[in-house]
mmCIF file of C-alpha atoms in Angstrom:
data_model
loop_
_atom_site.group_PDB
_atom_site.id
_atom_site.type_symbol
_atom_site.label_atom_id
_atom_site.label_comp_id
_atom_site.label_asym_id
_atom_site.label_seq_id
_atom_site.Cartn_x
_atom_site.Cartn_y
_atom_site.Cartn_z
ATOM 1 C CA MET T 1 67.540 77.612 69.555
ATOM 2 C CA ILE T 2 67.647 81.764 70.417
ATOM 3 C CA CYS T 3 71.436 83.157 69.245
ATOM 4 C CA LEU T 4 73.093 82.561 72.685
ATOM 5 C CA SER T 5 75.181 85.762 71.803
ATOM 6 C CA LYS T 6 72.116 87.946 72.006
ATOM 7 C CA ASN T 7 71.439 87.965 76.030
ATOM 8 C CA GLU T 8 73.632 87.572 79.039
ATOM 9 C CA GLN T 9 72.080 84.194 79.828
ATOM 10 C CA GLY T 10 73.240 82.571 76.636
ATOM 11 C CA ALA T 11 76.560 84.376 76.714
ATOM 12 C CA GLU T 12 76.726 82.329 80.488
ATOM 13 C CA LEU T 13 75.739 79.202 78.530
ATOM 14 C CA LEU T 14 78.362 79.755 76.240
ATOM 15 C CA ALA T 15 81.176 80.385 78.597
ATOM 16 C CA GLY T 16 80.070 77.074 80.032
ATOM 17 C CA TYR T 17 80.281 75.537 77.101
ATOM 18 C CA LEU T 18 83.730 76.832 75.973
ATOM 19 C CA SER T 19 85.018 76.074 79.764
ATOM 20 C CA ARG T 20 83.545 72.560 79.285
ATOM 21 C CA THR T 21 81.576 72.931 82.687
ATOM 22 C CA LEU T 22 78.241 71.882 80.876
ATOM 23 C CA ASP T 23 76.574 68.504 81.037
ATOM 24 C CA ALA T 24 76.956 66.257 77.684
ATOM 25 C CA PRO T 25 73.579 66.786 76.258
ATOM 26 C CA ARG T 26 74.034 70.793 76.818
ATOM 27 C CA MET T 27 77.521 70.986 75.420
ATOM 28 C CA ALA T 28 76.220 68.456 72.019
ATOM 29 C CA GLU T 29 73.429 71.267 71.822
ATOM 30 C CA LEU T 30 75.579 74.312 71.899
ATOM 31 C CA GLY T 31 78.008 72.567 69.905
ATOM 32 C CA ARG T 32 75.665 72.505 66.765
ATOM 33 C CA HIS T 33 74.044 75.696 67.323
ATOM 34 C CA ILE T 34 77.726 77.552 67.236
ATOM 35 C CA GLN T 35 78.439 75.422 64.280
ATOM 36 C CA GLU T 36 75.109 77.219 62.610
ATOM 37 C CA CYS T 37 75.546 80.690 64.273
ATOM 38 C CA ALA T 38 78.126 83.196 63.281
ATOM 39 C CA ASP T 39 77.783 85.700 66.034
ATOM 40 C CA CYS T 40 77.965 82.710 68.695
ATOM 41 C CA ARG T 41 80.916 81.743 66.719
ATOM 42 C CA GLY T 42 82.398 85.093 66.759
ATOM 43 C CA LEU T 43 82.245 85.174 70.752
ATOM 44 C CA ALA T 44 83.312 81.682 71.030
ATOM 45 C CA SER T 45 86.591 82.803 68.996
ATOM 46 C CA VAL T 46 87.025 85.631 71.875
ATOM 47 C CA TRP T 47 87.645 82.863 74.280
ATOM 48 C CA GLU T 48 90.216 80.735 71.970
ATOM 49 C CA ARG T 49 91.762 83.962 71.228
ATOM 50 C CA LEU T 50 92.567 84.859 74.852
ATOM 51 C CA ASP T 51 94.294 81.278 75.275
ATOM 52 C CA GLU T 52 97.064 82.891 73.640
ATOM 53 C CA PHE T 53 97.650 85.214 76.069
ATOM 54 C CA ALA T 54 100.652 83.562 77.692
ATOM 55 C CA VAL T 55 102.432 84.547 81.025
ATOM 56 C CA PRO T 56 106.161 84.272 81.801
ATOM 57 C CA GLU T 57 106.945 82.061 84.583
ATOM 58 C CA VAL T 58 107.678 83.926 88.032
ATOM 59 C CA SER T 59 110.941 84.760 88.860
ATOM 60 C CA PRO T 60 113.082 82.303 90.823
ATOM 61 C CA GLY T 61 114.035 84.783 93.847
ATOM 62 C CA PHE T 62 110.159 85.411 94.093
ATOM 63 C CA ASP T 63 109.563 83.428 97.640
ATOM 64 C CA ALA T 64 113.309 84.398 99.111
ATOM 65 C CA ARG T 65 112.337 88.202 98.357
ATOM 66 C CA LEU T 66 109.020 87.502 100.114
ATOM 67 C CA TYR T 67 110.175 85.918 103.092
ATOM 68 C CA ALA T 68 113.169 88.593 103.552
ATOM 69 C CA ARG T 69 110.272 91.461 103.071
ATOM 70 C CA ILE T 70 108.426 89.120 105.883
ATOM 71 C CA ALA T 71 111.480 89.210 108.156
ATOM 72 C CA SER T 72 112.151 92.709 107.869
ATOM 73 C CA GLU T 73 108.696 93.595 108.792
ATOM 74 C CA GLU T 74 108.737 91.234 111.737
ATOM 75 C CA ALA T 75 111.789 92.705 112.809
ATOM 76 C CA ARG T 76 110.501 96.111 112.443
ATOM 77 C CA VAL T 77 107.357 94.861 114.571
ATOM 78 C CA SER T 78 109.183 93.408 117.348
ATOM 79 C CA LEU T 79 111.500 96.604 117.536
ATOM 80 C CA LEU T 80 108.066 98.505 118.038
ATOM 81 C CA SER T 81 106.882 96.513 120.699
ATOM 82 C CA CYS T 82 110.138 96.451 122.204
ATOM 83 C CA ARG T 83 110.024 100.131 122.530
ATOM 84 C CA ARG T 84 106.422 99.993 123.675
ATOM 85 C CA TRP T 85 107.563 97.917 126.367
ATOM 86 C CA LEU T 86 110.315 99.791 127.549
ATOM 87 C CA TRP T 87 107.935 103.231 127.339
ATOM 88 C CA ARG T 88 105.306 101.635 129.294
ATOM 89 C CA PRO T 89 106.773 102.083 132.925
ATOM 90 C CA ILE T 90 107.428 106.166 132.101
ATOM 91 C CA ALA T 91 104.260 106.157 130.277
ATOM 92 C CA PRO T 92 102.717 108.083 132.928
ATOM 93 C CA LEU T 93 105.219 110.169 134.022
ATOM 94 C CA ALA T 94 105.717 111.085 130.266
ATOM 95 C CA ALA T 95 102.132 111.967 129.680
ATOM 96 C CA ALA T 96 101.999 114.230 133.089
ATOM 97 C CA ALA T 97 105.259 115.847 131.949
ATOM 98 C CA ALA T 98 103.472 116.253 128.495
ATOM 99 C CA VAL T 99 100.405 117.847 130.279
ATOM 100 C CA VAL T 100 102.644 120.254 132.497
ATOM 101 C CA ALA T 101 105.099 121.218 129.253
ATOM 102 C CA LEU T 102 101.378 121.747 127.350
ATOM 103 C CA VAL T 103 100.096 124.371 129.949
ATOM 104 C CA LEU T 104 103.298 126.029 130.556
ATOM 105 C CA GLY T 105 103.340 126.330 126.869
ATOM 106 C CA PHE T 106 100.053 127.756 126.678
ATOM 107 C CA LEU T 107 100.956 130.484 129.487
ATOM 108 C CA HIS T 108 103.835 131.298 127.265
ATOM 109 C CA VAL T 109 102.918 130.912 123.688
ATOM 110 C CA PRO T 110 103.528 133.978 121.875
ATOM 111 C CA GLY T 111 101.084 135.963 120.059
ATOM 112 C CA THR T 112 98.512 135.542 122.821
ATOM 113 C CA PRO T 113 97.473 138.809 124.566
ATOM 114 C CA HIS T 114 98.859 138.059 127.950
ATOM 115 C CA SER T 115 102.460 137.047 126.174
ATOM 116 C CA ALA T 116 102.112 140.307 123.876
ATOM 117 C CA LYS T 117 101.602 142.500 126.944
ATOM 118 C CA GLN T 118 104.235 141.038 128.575
ATOM 119 C CA ALA T 119 106.464 141.432 125.932
ATOM 120 C CA SER T 120 105.527 145.283 125.843
ATOM 121 C CA LYS T 121 106.184 145.430 129.525
ATOM 122 C CA VAL T 122 109.445 143.678 129.068
ATOM 123 C CA GLU T 123 110.229 146.410 125.964
ATOM 124 C CA ILE T 124 109.114 149.228 128.242
ATOM 125 C CA GLU T 125 111.609 148.339 131.058
ATOM 126 C CA GLN T 126 114.265 147.719 128.731
ATOM 127 C CA VAL T 127 113.877 151.306 127.556
ATOM 128 C CA ALA T 128 113.371 152.590 130.661
ATOM 129 C CA GLN T 129 116.720 150.722 131.682
ATOM 130 C CA ALA T 130 118.202 152.297 129.093
ATOM 131 C CA VAL T 131 117.006 155.829 129.564
ATOM 132 C CA ASP T 132 118.056 155.662 133.242
ATOM 133 C CA ASP T 133 121.465 154.623 131.749
ATOM 134 C CA LEU T 134 121.434 157.504 129.933
ATOM 135 C CA ASP T 135 120.379 159.679 132.945
ATOM 136 C CA LEU T 136 123.223 158.468 134.549
ATOM 137 C CA LEU T 137 125.703 159.182 131.827
ATOM 138 C CA THR T 138 124.261 162.829 131.185
ATOM 139 C CA PRO T 139 125.410 164.414 134.108
ATOM 140 C CA ILE T 140 129.493 163.346 133.331
ATOM 141 C CA ASP T 141 128.991 164.510 129.899
ATOM 142 C CA ARG T 142 127.767 167.658 131.283
ATOM 143 C CA MET H 1 83.436 68.230 96.328
ATOM 144 C CA GLU H 2 86.883 69.193 94.512
ATOM 145 C CA ALA H 3 85.967 73.099 95.374
ATOM 146 C CA ILE H 4 84.631 72.273 99.063
ATOM 147 C CA VAL H 5 88.068 70.172 99.583
ATOM 148 C CA ALA H 6 90.251 73.017 98.275
ATOM 149 C CA LEU H 7 87.984 75.455 100.550
ATOM 150 C CA GLU H 8 88.665 73.272 103.574
ATOM 151 C CA ARG H 9 92.419 72.742 103.117
ATOM 152 C CA ASP H 10 93.341 76.605 101.733
ATOM 153 C CA ALA H 11 91.438 77.741 105.018
ATOM 154 C CA GLN H 12 92.824 75.087 107.426
ATOM 155 C CA LEU H 13 96.326 76.026 105.793
ATOM 156 C CA MET H 14 95.477 79.844 106.682
ATOM 157 C CA LEU H 15 94.008 78.826 110.056
ATOM 158 C CA ASN H 16 97.346 77.086 110.732
ATOM 159 C CA VAL H 17 99.508 79.945 109.818
ATOM 160 C CA ARG H 18 97.495 82.395 112.640
ATOM 161 C CA GLU H 19 98.339 79.667 115.001
ATOM 162 C CA GLY H 20 102.173 80.397 114.260
ATOM 163 C CA ASP H 21 102.688 77.391 111.730
ATOM 164 C CA ASP H 22 104.840 79.077 108.843
ATOM 165 C CA THR H 23 105.062 76.008 107.007
ATOM 166 C CA SER H 24 101.315 76.438 105.980
ATOM 167 C CA PHE H 25 102.003 79.669 104.428
ATOM 168 C CA GLY H 26 104.883 78.129 102.612
ATOM 169 C CA PHE H 27 102.189 75.679 101.155
ATOM 170 C CA LEU H 28 99.271 78.646 100.450
ATOM 171 C CA LEU H 29 102.183 80.516 98.505
ATOM 172 C CA GLU H 30 103.728 77.246 96.320
ATOM 173 C CA ARG H 31 99.656 76.910 95.879
ATOM 174 C CA HIS H 32 98.698 80.166 94.523
ATOM 175 C CA ARG H 33 102.024 81.977 93.681
ATOM 176 C CA GLY H 34 101.636 81.307 90.003
ATOM 177 C CA PRO H 35 97.962 82.056 89.939
ATOM 178 C CA VAL H 36 98.331 85.407 91.612
ATOM 179 C CA VAL H 37 101.572 86.318 89.788
ATOM 180 C CA HIS H 38 99.599 85.564 86.372
ATOM 181 C CA PHE H 39 96.602 87.162 87.342
ATOM 182 C CA LEU H 40 98.576 90.600 88.068
ATOM 183 C CA TYR H 41 100.648 90.063 84.926
ATOM 184 C CA ARG H 42 97.630 90.106 82.754
ATOM 185 C CA MET H 43 96.186 93.016 84.599
ATOM 186 C CA VAL H 44 99.184 95.533 84.574
ATOM 187 C CA GLN H 45 101.142 93.759 81.673
ATOM 188 C CA ASN H 46 104.716 94.074 83.422
ATOM 189 C CA GLN H 47 106.350 91.593 85.138
ATOM 190 C CA ALA H 48 108.558 93.342 87.445
ATOM 191 C CA VAL H 49 105.476 95.558 88.552
ATOM 192 C CA SER H 50 102.856 92.287 88.678
ATOM 193 C CA GLU H 51 105.460 90.217 91.182
ATOM 194 C CA GLU H 52 106.100 93.557 93.250
ATOM 195 C CA LEU H 53 102.072 93.726 93.377
ATOM 196 C CA ALA H 54 102.238 89.903 94.334
ATOM 197 C CA GLN H 55 104.827 90.438 96.821
ATOM 198 C CA GLU H 56 102.475 92.910 98.333
ATOM 199 C CA VAL H 57 99.092 90.450 98.436
ATOM 200 C CA PHE H 58 101.062 87.643 100.001
ATOM 201 C CA LEU H 59 102.487 90.064 102.657
ATOM 202 C CA ARG H 60 99.053 91.566 103.328
ATOM 203 C CA VAL H 61 97.879 87.587 103.610
ATOM 204 C CA TYR H 62 100.528 87.186 106.057
ATOM 205 C CA ARG H 63 99.944 90.476 108.006
ATOM 206 C CA SER H 64 96.352 89.705 108.167
ATOM 207 C CA ARG H 65 97.085 85.730 109.873
ATOM 208 C CA GLU H 66 96.104 86.815 113.369
ATOM 209 C CA THR H 67 92.859 88.161 112.423
ATOM 210 C CA TYR H 68 91.851 85.979 109.557
ATOM 211 C CA GLU H 69 88.282 84.009 109.913
ATOM 212 C CA PRO H 70 87.423 81.298 107.029
ATOM 213 C CA THR H 71 84.028 83.193 105.830
ATOM 214 C CA ALA H 72 84.558 82.995 102.359
ATOM 215 C CA LYS H 73 86.676 80.909 100.172
ATOM 216 C CA PHE H 74 90.187 81.625 100.545
ATOM 217 C CA THR H 75 90.644 82.172 96.566
ATOM 218 C CA THR H 76 87.927 84.760 96.898
ATOM 219 C CA TRP H 77 89.653 86.311 99.500
ATOM 220 C CA LEU H 78 92.871 86.178 97.950
ATOM 221 C CA PHE H 79 91.728 87.565 94.829
ATOM 222 C CA ARG H 80 90.093 90.325 96.761
ATOM 223 C CA ILE H 81 93.255 91.532 98.091
ATOM 224 C CA ALA H 82 94.780 91.009 94.475
ATOM 225 C CA THR H 83 92.478 93.013 92.466
ATOM 226 C CA HIS H 84 92.345 95.822 95.116
ATOM 227 C CA VAL H 85 96.260 95.919 95.127
ATOM 228 C CA ALA H 86 95.956 95.915 91.249
ATOM 229 C CA LEU H 87 93.167 98.327 90.680
ATOM 230 C CA ASN H 88 95.279 100.807 93.093
ATOM 231 C CA SER H 89 98.528 100.255 91.100
ATOM 232 C CA ILE H 90 96.577 100.758 87.641
ATOM 233 C CA ARG H 91 94.797 104.088 89.285
ATOM 234 C CA ASP H 92 98.219 105.462 90.574
ATOM 235 C CA ARG H 93 99.878 104.698 87.346
ATOM 236 C CA LYS H 94 97.253 106.495 85.429
ATOM 237 C CA LYS H 95 97.837 108.960 87.848
ATOM 238 C CA GLU H 96 101.489 109.466 87.305
ATOM 239 C CA LYS H 97 101.578 108.871 83.380
ATOM 240 C CA GLY H 98 98.224 109.373 82.040
ATOM 241 C CA HIS H 99 96.805 106.477 80.009
ATOM 242 C CA GLU H 100 98.866 104.683 78.001
ATOM 243 C CA SER H 101 97.901 101.784 75.784
ATOM 244 C CA LEU H 102 101.203 100.004 76.889
ATOM 245 C CA ASP H 103 104.045 101.392 78.889
ATOM 246 C CA GLU H 104 107.634 101.280 77.624
ATOM 247 C CA SER H 105 109.170 98.680 80.058
ATOM 248 C CA SER H 106 106.123 95.815 78.928
ATOM 249 C CA ASP H 107 106.488 96.857 75.105
ATOM 250 C CA GLU H 108 110.463 96.383 75.740
ATOM 251 C CA MET H 109 109.753 93.063 77.365
ATOM 252 C CA LEU H 110 107.177 92.143 75.100
ATOM 253 C CA GLY H 111 109.472 90.533 72.455
ATOM 254 C CA GLY H 112 111.324 88.777 75.219
ATOM 255 C CA LEU H 113 108.448 87.362 77.279
ATOM 256 C CA GLU H 114 106.704 86.173 74.264
ATOM 257 C CA ARG H 115 109.982 84.259 73.505
ATOM 258 C CA GLN H 116 110.187 83.079 76.895
ATOM 259 C CA VAL H 117 106.917 81.366 76.610
ATOM 260 C CA ALA H 118 107.087 80.520 73.160
ATOM 261 C CA ASP H 119 107.230 76.900 71.457
ATOM 262 C CA ARG H 120 110.963 76.696 70.272
ATOM 263 C CA GLN H 121 109.780 74.647 67.172
ATOM 264 C CA LEU H 122 107.975 77.553 65.633
ATOM 265 C CA THR H 123 109.486 79.212 62.675
ATOM 266 C CA ILE H 124 110.242 82.510 62.673
ATOM 267 C CA GLU H 125 107.472 83.861 60.563
ATOM 268 C CA GLN H 126 104.987 81.798 62.705
ATOM 269 C CA GLU H 127 106.299 83.216 65.858
ATOM 270 C CA MET H 128 105.957 86.734 64.322
ATOM 271 C CA VAL H 129 102.282 85.911 63.613
ATOM 272 C CA ARG H 130 101.954 84.817 67.351
ATOM 273 C CA ASP H 131 103.504 87.813 68.611
ATOM 274 C CA VAL H 132 101.237 89.927 66.611
ATOM 275 C CA LYS H 133 98.153 88.096 67.395
ATOM 276 C CA LEU H 134 99.276 87.931 71.289
ATOM 277 C CA ARG H 135 100.059 91.745 71.002
ATOM 278 C CA GLU H 136 96.352 92.216 69.928
ATOM 279 C CA VAL H 137 94.725 90.344 72.663
ATOM 280 C CA ARG H 138 97.107 91.809 75.417
ATOM 281 C CA GLN H 139 95.721 95.550 73.754
ATOM 282 C CA ALA H 140 92.122 94.400 73.757
ATOM 283 C CA ILE H 141 92.412 93.353 77.356
ATOM 284 C CA GLU H 142 94.269 96.194 78.370
ATOM 285 C CA ALA H 143 91.861 98.626 76.586
ATOM 286 C CA LEU H 144 88.609 97.125 78.798
ATOM 287 C CA PRO H 145 88.003 99.456 82.068
ATOM 288 C CA ALA H 146 89.862 98.048 84.862
ATOM 289 C CA LYS H 147 87.014 96.121 86.607
ATOM 290 C CA GLN H 148 85.522 94.581 83.457
ATOM 291 C CA ARG H 149 89.554 93.588 82.640
ATOM 292 C CA ALA H 150 89.307 91.662 86.205
ATOM 293 C CA ALA H 151 86.195 89.856 85.778
ATOM 294 C CA VAL H 152 87.249 88.634 82.343
ATOM 295 C CA LEU H 153 90.934 87.870 83.537
ATOM 296 C CA MET H 154 89.222 85.694 86.686
ATOM 297 C CA HIS H 155 86.467 84.240 85.025
ATOM 298 C CA LYS H 156 88.673 83.094 81.872
ATOM 299 C CA TYR H 157 92.079 82.380 83.240
ATOM 300 C CA GLU H 158 91.603 81.683 87.032
ATOM 301 C CA GLY H 159 88.311 79.759 86.728
ATOM 302 C CA LEU H 160 86.298 82.076 89.577
ATOM 303 C CA ASP H 161 82.714 81.571 89.690
ATOM 304 C CA TYR H 162 80.241 84.233 89.197
ATOM 305 C CA ALA H 163 79.544 84.040 92.949
ATOM 306 C CA GLN H 164 83.189 84.552 93.703
ATOM 307 C CA ILE H 165 84.195 87.206 91.184
ATOM 308 C CA ALA H 166 81.046 89.306 92.615
ATOM 309 C CA LYS H 167 82.479 88.592 96.189
ATOM 310 C CA VAL H 168 85.859 89.854 95.194
ATOM 311 C CA LEU H 169 84.304 93.196 93.038
ATOM 312 C CA SER H 170 81.914 93.518 95.875
ATOM 313 C CA CYS H 171 78.829 93.514 92.818
ATOM 314 C CA SER H 172 75.715 91.261 92.351
ATOM 315 C CA GLU H 173 75.917 88.046 90.644
ATOM 316 C CA SER H 174 73.641 89.416 87.906
ATOM 317 C CA ALA H 175 75.823 92.732 87.838
ATOM 318 C CA ILE H 176 78.896 90.338 87.144
ATOM 319 C CA LYS H 177 77.179 88.395 84.566
ATOM 320 C CA SER H 178 76.437 91.824 82.621
ATOM 321 C CA LEU H 179 79.409 92.959 83.312
ATOM 322 C CA LEU H 180 81.418 90.029 81.686
ATOM 323 C CA PHE H 181 78.387 90.187 78.550
ATOM 324 C CA ARG H 182 79.457 93.556 77.703
ATOM 325 C CA ALA H 183 83.174 92.870 78.224
ATOM 326 C CA TYR H 184 83.438 89.776 75.786
ATOM 327 C CA GLU H 185 81.331 91.523 73.282
ATOM 328 C CA THR H 186 84.087 94.498 73.530
ATOM 329 C CA LEU H 187 86.522 92.019 73.106
ATOM 330 C CA ARG H 188 85.009 90.183 70.096
ATOM 331 C CA ASP H 189 84.378 93.194 68.251
ATOM 332 C CA ARG H 190 87.953 94.302 68.919
ATOM 333 C CA LEU H 191 89.538 90.984 67.764
ATOM 334 C CA ALA H 192 86.728 90.040 65.256
ATOM 335 C CA HIS H 193 89.688 90.467 62.427
ATOM 336 C CA MET H 194 91.765 88.087 63.904
ATOM 337 C CA ALA H 195 89.359 85.124 63.462
#
């Protein structure tokens, strides 16, 4: 018999042997081979070594914690759907208001050439106003 | 036959959950809580983290109830979620801390947990020998690439067959056989001195 540990098909058979899922004749044949073959015994011993990796018990509060998380998530989801339901009648109005706000916002966005021109105009007017005021005051000083 | 019955039972339970039967979710949790937590524990080697991840897995199962379709075996679907969650966690922990052989918390827990699962009849010396062996097995598994580790754990401890593992890891069956072969060979080399 060709050594099982030398190829993948052999390793698959060996895994089948170790997990005892093969039929009886195959189990007996592989058992004899493993007795004689050091490589296969090495691979077989890995399977047995892995049995030593014990695991702790699941914490007693595991289910309670999970159900609490589920309940909290359910509450959040129902709150969201409630909000959505409340928003539904005024959603078209809100959308229209948003569009209007956007258009107005676009018209008055600082930094655009149009608004810069307007800012400049305001500045000139303010200066002019100030100058006018000064002009008004000047004759008094004199 | 047993597998088919199990498939029908779990899938049927999940379909019941989809219809709003929360008792069926309780049955699914009862059946799969242990395997999922244990798989995640062996993946991340930290009890608190593994339970947190397992909660995430069952939460995702519950969230998916309305869209669930029994297209694959329930356990395949469940372990696909668990593996995804575990691989993400491992990746995030690597990013946060850099690669470590065993983190401090799992090292701290090691003694306690080993004793928790220990046979109370063992002598102190036997217990120490067993602890050393367990530590070596844990380190050997932890040193495997995450995908190989997941495949070995599902194959060895959870009884998933090649086809199921292939679906969980989105690979072909032949790729899984070759992945497992390499993983067992690596483990043999690392654990050779223990034989």
